[in-house]
Short mmCIF file of C-alpha atoms in Angstrom, two decimals:
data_model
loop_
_atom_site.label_atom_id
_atom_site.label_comp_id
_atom_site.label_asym_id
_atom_site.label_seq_id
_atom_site.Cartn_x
_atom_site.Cartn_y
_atom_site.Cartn_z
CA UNK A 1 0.00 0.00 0.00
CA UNK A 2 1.69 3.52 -1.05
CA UNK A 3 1.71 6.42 1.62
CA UNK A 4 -1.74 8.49 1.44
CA UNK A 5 -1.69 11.84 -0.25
CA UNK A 6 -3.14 14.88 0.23
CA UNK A 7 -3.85 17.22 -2.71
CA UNK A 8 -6.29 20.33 -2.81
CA UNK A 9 -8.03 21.65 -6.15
CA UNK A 10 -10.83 23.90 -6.61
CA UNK A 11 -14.40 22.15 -7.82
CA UNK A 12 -13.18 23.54 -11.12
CA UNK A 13 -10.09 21.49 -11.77
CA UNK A 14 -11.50 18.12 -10.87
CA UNK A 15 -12.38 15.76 -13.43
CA UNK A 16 -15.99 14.37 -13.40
CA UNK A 17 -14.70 11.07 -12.41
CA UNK A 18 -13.09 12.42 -9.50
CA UNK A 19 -16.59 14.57 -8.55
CA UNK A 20 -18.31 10.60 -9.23
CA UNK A 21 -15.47 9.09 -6.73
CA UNK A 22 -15.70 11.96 -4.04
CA UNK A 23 -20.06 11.52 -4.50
CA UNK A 24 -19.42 7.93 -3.85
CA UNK A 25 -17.42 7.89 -0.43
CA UNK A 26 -19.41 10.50 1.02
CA UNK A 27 -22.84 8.74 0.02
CA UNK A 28 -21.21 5.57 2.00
CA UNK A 29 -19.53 7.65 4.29
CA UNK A 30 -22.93 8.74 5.74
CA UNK A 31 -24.92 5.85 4.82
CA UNK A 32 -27.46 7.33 1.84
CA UNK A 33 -28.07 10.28 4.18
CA UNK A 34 -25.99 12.79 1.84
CA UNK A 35 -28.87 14.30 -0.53
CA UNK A 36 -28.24 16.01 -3.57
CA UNK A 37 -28.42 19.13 -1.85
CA UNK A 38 -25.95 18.23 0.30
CA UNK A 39 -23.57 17.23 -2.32
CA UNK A 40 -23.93 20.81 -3.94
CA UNK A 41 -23.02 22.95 -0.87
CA UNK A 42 -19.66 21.14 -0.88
CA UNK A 43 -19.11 21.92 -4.80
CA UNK A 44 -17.69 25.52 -5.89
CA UNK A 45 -15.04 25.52 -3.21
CA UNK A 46 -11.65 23.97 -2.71
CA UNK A 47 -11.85 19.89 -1.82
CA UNK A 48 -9.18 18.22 0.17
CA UNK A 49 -8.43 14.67 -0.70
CA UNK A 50 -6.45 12.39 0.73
CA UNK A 51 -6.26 9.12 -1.54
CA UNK A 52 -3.30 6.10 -1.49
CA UNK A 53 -2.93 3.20 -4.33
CA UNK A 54 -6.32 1.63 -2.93
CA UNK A 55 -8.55 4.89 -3.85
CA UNK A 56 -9.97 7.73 -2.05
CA UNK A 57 -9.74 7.72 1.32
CA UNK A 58 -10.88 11.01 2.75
CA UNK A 59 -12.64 14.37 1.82
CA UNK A 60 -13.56 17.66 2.77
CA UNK A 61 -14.33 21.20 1.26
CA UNK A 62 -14.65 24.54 1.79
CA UNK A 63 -16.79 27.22 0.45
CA UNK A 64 -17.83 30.92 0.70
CA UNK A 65 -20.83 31.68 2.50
CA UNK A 66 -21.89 35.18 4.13
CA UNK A 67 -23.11 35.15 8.03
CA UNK A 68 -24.19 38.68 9.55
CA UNK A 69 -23.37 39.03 13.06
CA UNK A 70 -24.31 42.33 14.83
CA UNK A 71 -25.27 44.21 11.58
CA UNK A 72 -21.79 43.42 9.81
CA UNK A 73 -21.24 40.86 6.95
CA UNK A 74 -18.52 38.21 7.03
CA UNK A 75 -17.22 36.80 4.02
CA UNK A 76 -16.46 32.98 5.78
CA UNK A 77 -15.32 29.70 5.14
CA UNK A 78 -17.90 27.29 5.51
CA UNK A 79 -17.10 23.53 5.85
CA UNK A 80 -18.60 20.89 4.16
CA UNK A 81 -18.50 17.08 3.07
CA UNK A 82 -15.74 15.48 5.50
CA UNK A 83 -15.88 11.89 5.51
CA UNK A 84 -12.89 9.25 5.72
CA UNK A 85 -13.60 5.64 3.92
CA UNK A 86 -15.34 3.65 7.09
CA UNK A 87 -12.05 1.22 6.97
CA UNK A 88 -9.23 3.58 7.18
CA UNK A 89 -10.69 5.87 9.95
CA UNK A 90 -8.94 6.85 13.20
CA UNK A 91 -5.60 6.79 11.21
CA UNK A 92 -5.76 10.78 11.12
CA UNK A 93 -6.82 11.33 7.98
CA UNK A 94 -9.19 13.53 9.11
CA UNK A 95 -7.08 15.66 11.09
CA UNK A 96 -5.17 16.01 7.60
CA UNK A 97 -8.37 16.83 5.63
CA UNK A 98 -9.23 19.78 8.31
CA UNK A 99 -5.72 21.37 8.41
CA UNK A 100 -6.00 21.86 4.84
CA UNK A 101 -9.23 23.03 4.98
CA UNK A 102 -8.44 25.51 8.04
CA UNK A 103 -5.45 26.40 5.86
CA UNK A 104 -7.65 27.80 2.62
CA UNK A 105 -9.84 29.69 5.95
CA UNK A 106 -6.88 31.04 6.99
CA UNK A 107 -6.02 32.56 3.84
CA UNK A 108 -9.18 34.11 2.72
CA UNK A 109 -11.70 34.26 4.75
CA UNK A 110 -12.53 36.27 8.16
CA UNK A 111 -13.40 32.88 9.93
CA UNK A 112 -14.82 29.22 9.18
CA UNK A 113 -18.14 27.61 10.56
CA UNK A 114 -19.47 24.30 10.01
CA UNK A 115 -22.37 21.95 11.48
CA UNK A 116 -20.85 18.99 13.35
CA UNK A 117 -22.37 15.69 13.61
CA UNK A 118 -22.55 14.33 16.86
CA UNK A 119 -19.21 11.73 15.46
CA UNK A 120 -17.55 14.53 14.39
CA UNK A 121 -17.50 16.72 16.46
CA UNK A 122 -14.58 15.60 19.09
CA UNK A 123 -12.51 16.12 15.89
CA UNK A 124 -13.55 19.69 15.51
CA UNK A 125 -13.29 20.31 19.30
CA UNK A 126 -9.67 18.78 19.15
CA UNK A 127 -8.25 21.22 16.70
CA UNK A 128 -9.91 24.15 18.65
CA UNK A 129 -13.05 24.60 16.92
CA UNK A 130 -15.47 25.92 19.02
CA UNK A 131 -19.39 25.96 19.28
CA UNK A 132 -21.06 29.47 19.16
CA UNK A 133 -22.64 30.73 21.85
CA UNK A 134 -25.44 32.47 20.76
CA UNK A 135 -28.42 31.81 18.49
CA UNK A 136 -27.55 30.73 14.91
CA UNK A 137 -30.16 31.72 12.16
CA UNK A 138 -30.73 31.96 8.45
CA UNK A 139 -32.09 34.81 6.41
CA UNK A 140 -34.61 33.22 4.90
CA UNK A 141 -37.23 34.04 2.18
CA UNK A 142 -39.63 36.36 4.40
CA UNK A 143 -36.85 37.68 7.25
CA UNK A 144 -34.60 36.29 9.52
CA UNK A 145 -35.68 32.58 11.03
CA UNK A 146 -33.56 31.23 14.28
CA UNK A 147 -32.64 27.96 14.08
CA UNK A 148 -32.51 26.24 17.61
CA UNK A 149 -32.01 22.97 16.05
CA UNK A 150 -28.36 23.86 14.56
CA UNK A 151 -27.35 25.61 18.51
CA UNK A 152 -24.77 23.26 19.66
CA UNK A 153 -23.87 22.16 17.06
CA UNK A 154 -22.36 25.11 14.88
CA UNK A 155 -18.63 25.41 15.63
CA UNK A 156 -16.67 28.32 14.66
CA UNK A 157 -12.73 28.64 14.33
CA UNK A 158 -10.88 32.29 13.86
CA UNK A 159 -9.33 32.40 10.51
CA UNK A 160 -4.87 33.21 10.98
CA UNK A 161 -4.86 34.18 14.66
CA UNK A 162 -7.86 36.92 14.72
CA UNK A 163 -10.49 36.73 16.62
CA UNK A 164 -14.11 35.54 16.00
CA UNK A 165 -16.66 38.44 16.12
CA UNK A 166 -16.98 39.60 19.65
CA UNK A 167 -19.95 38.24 22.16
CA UNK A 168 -22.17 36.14 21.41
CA UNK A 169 -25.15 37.38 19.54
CA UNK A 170 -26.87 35.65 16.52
CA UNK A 171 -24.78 34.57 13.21
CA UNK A 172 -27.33 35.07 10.46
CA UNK A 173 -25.98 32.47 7.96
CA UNK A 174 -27.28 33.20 3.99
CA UNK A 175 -30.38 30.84 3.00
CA UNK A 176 -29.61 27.63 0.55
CA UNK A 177 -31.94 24.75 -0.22
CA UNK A 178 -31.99 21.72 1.41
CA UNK A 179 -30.10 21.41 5.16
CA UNK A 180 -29.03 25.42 5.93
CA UNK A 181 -26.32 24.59 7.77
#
């Protein structure tokens, strides 16, 4: 078996068999609860992969979303898609998947956010991710809705060293179909 790799490459430069691969172990990865919804707020970002002679064994993505906290808009790095192949987890492939991922936040975006699973999120916690305080809430069609079903679950990480935005409040996350968060 060859050493795993990591290589990152905007939606843009992978090749539709790679999008088919990267579809596949994530609709395994979370046993045929990844909708095609969920699948398209991972695309348009960068994806981390991390893949060895057998195939893929991990992903993850970022992309741009906008959250308003406190009347101010934040251009962020949102988190999507991490799985690791069910046979090769707890090897640290997902702590290499992240720190690529936290890398491309570092670089261009005021913070990152994602939702955690209830498995994932010791991983988040480990690497100092941290869950918001306050309410979380989309701005949906007719105004602002809270969400209380994504509180505790919404982890946020400052991007190079700064800060998060100060005291708790409400993040205001821009509306998408299918899961907001």
């Amino acid at each position: 078996m060859t050493e795993p790799i990591l290589r990152t490459a905007h939606t843009c430069r992978l090749a539709p068999a790679a999008l088919e691969e990267i579809r596949a172990l994530l609709d395994t990865a979370f046993e045929g609860d990844f909708s095609d919804d969920d699948w398209d707020h991972g695309l348009g970002g960068i994806h981390a992969c991390v893949r060895d002679g057998s195939g893929l064994l991990a992903h993850g993505s970022v992309v741009q979303r906008r959250v308003v906290h406190l009347g101010r808009a934040y251009r962020i790095g949102y988190v999507e898609a991490v799985a690791v192949r069910a046979d090769r987890r707890r090897e640290g492939l997902g702590g290499r998947i992240m720190a690529a991922l936290e890398e491309v936040v570092d670089g261009a975006y005021a913070f990152g956010a994602l939702s955690a699973s209830a498995a994932g999120a010791a991983l988040y916690a480990g690497r100092g991710w941290r869950v918001w305080p306050g309410w979380i809430a989309v701005q949906a069609r007719y105004g602002v809705e809270r969400l209380p079903d994504e509180e505790g679950s919404t982890y946020v990480r400052g991007a190079a060293g700064r800060g998060l935005p100060t005291g708790s409040g409400t993040l205001v996350f821009d509306w998408r179909d299918g899961d907001v968060m």
